[in-house]
Each structure stands twice: as C-alpha cells, then as structure tokens.
Short mmCIF file of C-alpha atoms in Angstrom, two decimals:
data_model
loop_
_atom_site.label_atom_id
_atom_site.label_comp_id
_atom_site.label_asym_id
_atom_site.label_seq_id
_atom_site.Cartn_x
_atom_site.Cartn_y
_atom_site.Cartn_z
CA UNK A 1 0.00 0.00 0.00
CA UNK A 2 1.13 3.88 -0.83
CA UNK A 3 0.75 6.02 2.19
CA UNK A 4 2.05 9.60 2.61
CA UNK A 5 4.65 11.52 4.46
CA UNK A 6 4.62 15.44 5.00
CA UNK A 7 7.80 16.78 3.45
CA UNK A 8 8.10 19.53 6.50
CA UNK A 9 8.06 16.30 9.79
CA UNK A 10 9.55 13.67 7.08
CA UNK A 11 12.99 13.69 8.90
CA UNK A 12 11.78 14.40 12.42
CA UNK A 13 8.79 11.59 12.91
CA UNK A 14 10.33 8.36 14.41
CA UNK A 15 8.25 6.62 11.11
CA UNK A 16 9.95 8.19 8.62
CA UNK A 17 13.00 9.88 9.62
CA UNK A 18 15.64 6.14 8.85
CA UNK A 19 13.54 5.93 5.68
CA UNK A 20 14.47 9.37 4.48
CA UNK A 21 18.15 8.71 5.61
CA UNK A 22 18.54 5.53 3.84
CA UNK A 23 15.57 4.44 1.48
CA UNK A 24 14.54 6.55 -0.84
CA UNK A 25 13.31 5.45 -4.26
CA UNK A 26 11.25 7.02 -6.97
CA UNK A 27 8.09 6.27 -7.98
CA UNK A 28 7.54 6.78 -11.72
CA UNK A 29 4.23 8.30 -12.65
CA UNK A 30 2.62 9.47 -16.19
CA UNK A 31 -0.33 11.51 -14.41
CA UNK A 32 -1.52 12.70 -11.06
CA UNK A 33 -5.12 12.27 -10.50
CA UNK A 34 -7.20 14.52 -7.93
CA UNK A 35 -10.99 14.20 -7.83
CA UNK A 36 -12.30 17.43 -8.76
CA UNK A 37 -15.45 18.08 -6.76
CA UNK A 38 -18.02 21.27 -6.00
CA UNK A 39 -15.60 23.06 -4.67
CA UNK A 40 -14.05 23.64 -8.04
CA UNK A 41 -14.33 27.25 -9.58
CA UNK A 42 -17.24 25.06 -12.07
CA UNK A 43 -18.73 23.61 -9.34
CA UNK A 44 -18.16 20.31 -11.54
CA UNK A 45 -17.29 16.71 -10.69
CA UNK A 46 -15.06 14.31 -11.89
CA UNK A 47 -11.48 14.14 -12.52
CA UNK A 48 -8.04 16.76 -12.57
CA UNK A 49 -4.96 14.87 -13.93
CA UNK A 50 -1.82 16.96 -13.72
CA UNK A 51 1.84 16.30 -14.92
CA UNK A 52 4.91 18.11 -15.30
CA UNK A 53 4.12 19.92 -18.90
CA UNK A 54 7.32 18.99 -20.73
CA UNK A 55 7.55 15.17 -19.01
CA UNK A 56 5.49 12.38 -20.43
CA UNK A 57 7.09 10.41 -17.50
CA UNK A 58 8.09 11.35 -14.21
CA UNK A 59 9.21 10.87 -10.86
CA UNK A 60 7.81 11.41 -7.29
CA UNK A 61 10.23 11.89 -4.56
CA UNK A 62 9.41 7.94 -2.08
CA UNK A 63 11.00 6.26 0.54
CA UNK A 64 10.43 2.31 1.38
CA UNK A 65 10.18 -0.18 4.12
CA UNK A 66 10.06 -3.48 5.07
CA UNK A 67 9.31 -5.46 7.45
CA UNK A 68 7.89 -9.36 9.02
CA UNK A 69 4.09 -9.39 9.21
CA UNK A 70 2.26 -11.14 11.87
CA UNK A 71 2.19 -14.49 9.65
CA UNK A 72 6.24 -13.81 9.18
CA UNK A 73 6.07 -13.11 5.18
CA UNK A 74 8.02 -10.10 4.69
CA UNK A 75 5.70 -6.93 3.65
CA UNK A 76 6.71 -3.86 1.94
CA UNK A 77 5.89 -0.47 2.10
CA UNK A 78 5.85 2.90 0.09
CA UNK A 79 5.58 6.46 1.10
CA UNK A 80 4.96 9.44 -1.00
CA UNK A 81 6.36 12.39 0.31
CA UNK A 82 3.91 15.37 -0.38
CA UNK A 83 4.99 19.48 -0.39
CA UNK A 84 2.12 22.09 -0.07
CA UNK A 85 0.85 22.56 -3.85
CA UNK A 86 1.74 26.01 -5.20
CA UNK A 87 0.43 29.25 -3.79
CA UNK A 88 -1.12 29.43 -7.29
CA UNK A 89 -5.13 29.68 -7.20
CA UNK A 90 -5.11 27.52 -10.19
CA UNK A 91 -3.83 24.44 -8.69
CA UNK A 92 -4.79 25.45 -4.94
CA UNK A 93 -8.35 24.92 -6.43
CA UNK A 94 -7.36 21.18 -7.42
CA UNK A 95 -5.45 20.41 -4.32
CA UNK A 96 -3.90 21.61 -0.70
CA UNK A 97 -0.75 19.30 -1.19
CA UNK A 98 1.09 17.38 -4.01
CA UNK A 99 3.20 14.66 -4.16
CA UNK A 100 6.91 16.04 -4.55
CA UNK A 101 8.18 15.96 -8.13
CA UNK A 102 11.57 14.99 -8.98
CA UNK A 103 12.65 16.24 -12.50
CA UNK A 104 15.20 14.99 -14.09
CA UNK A 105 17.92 17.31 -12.52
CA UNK A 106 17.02 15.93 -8.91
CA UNK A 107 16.40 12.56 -9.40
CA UNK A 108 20.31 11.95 -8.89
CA UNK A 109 20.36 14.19 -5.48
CA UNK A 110 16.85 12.35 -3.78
CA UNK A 111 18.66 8.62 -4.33
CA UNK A 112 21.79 9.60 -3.22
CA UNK A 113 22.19 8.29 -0.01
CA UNK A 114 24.80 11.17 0.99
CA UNK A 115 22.28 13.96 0.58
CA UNK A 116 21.70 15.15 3.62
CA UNK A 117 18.20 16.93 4.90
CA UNK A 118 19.55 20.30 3.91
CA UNK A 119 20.34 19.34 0.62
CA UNK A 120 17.08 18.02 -0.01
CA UNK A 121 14.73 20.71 1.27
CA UNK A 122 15.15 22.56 -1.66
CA UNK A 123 13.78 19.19 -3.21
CA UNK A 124 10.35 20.18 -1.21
CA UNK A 125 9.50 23.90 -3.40
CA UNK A 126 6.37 22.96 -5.01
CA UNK A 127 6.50 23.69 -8.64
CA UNK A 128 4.72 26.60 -10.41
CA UNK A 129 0.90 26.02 -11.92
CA UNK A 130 2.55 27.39 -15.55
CA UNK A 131 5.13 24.52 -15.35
CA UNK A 132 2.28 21.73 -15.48
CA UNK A 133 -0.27 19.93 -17.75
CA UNK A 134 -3.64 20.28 -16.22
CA UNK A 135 -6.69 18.21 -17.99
CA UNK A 136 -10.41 18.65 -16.44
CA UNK A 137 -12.90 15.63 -17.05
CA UNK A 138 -16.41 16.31 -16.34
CA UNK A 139 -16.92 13.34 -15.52
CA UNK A 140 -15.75 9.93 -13.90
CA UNK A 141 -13.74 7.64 -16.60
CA UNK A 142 -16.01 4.48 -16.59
CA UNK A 143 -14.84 1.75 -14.82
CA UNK A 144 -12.45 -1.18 -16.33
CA UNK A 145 -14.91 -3.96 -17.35
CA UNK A 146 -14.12 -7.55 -16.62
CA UNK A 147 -11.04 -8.80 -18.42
CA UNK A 148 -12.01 -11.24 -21.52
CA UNK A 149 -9.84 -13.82 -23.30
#
C-alpha cells in the first residue's frame, strides 16, 4: 500500500526519519489524479490529472520499508512524500498538497544516499501552476470492465 509523508516532519517523525536517511526510491508516474469536486471554480465533478508539462514520464520523490508481518512473510511499504501545492489559485483549487516531483535534474540528489536533509529541502519547493499539464474531465472515466480472453 502507498501512504504519505509530509515533506516539512519527514525527517523528524520516528516513522519516517531512517527511511528518508537511507531508502529513498522514486516512484515513476505518467499523471496525477485529484478528484475534482463542487468546490471547483465550475462547481463540476469528476477528474483533474496533472503532470509536469514537458515530461510524459516522471518521478515522485518515495521512501520504502520493510518489514515481518504477523504471519512472518516479509511486507513492503511505500511512502509518498507530499509538499504544499503552489500558492497558485489555479492548482490550490485542485489540491492543498502534491506529491513532490523529482525532474530529471534531482532525481540523482533524492537517491543519493549522501544527501543530507539540507540538501534536499530545496527538493520540497512545489512547482509553479505554468510549469504543469492540467486536464479537467467532467466526468468519472467508466470503470475497467471484466477482463475477456
């Protein structure tokens, strides 16, 4: 399961903070999703999908764990770490915070397990509404029918 860790207690709160030392991955991602509800300047429903606007694939900043469940098989863990969204109205109206995005030019300093917390808080500045791909749907994408030979 994906759960998610504040960027500003990441390296402070006893769950997180050997994670961010010494596991951090990326998770690759095509889209962000955000339901899109009345609260929208529209006062629509449905979907917002959002991605970096010259990416077709990208990275979110993650860290991983492990660890023996109760019937001793070893389960596995992922965190997103999320950044307030920017200040922006036009993505403050899709979302409060984002997952953190790792472009190309960071993706070397988040795995390197050297970087220390200082060196990645710059890693945290959410990115400007003009630097992404926003798509509205009106309405929910209908749901994956059963798979057929």
């Amino acid at each position: 399961s994906i759960q998610f860790a504040k960027a500003e207690t990441v390296h402070e709160l006893p769950a997180f903070s050997a994670a961010i030392r010494t596991r951090r991955c990326a998770i690759i991602a095509e889209w962000l999703y955000f339901p899109r509800g009345p609260q929208s300047l529209s006062g629509a429903t449905g979907l917002v999908s959002i991605r970096p606007a010259k990416e077709h694939l990208f990275c979110l900043a993650g860290i991983w764990n492990e660890r023996t469940g109760v019937d001793g098989h070893l389960v596995r863990s992922c965190a997103a770490v999320t950044t307030v969204s920017s200040s922006e109205q036009k993505l403050r109206n899709i979302t409060q915070r984002i997952p953190v995005i790792l472009l190309a030019d960071a993706l070397d300093l988040w795995l390197d397990q050297a970087s220390t917390p200082e060196l990645l808080k710059p890693l945290y500045d959410p990115i400007p509404a003009a630097q992404f791909q926003i798509n509205l749907f009106t309405r929910m994408p209908p749901k994956p029918g059963p798979l057929r030979p």
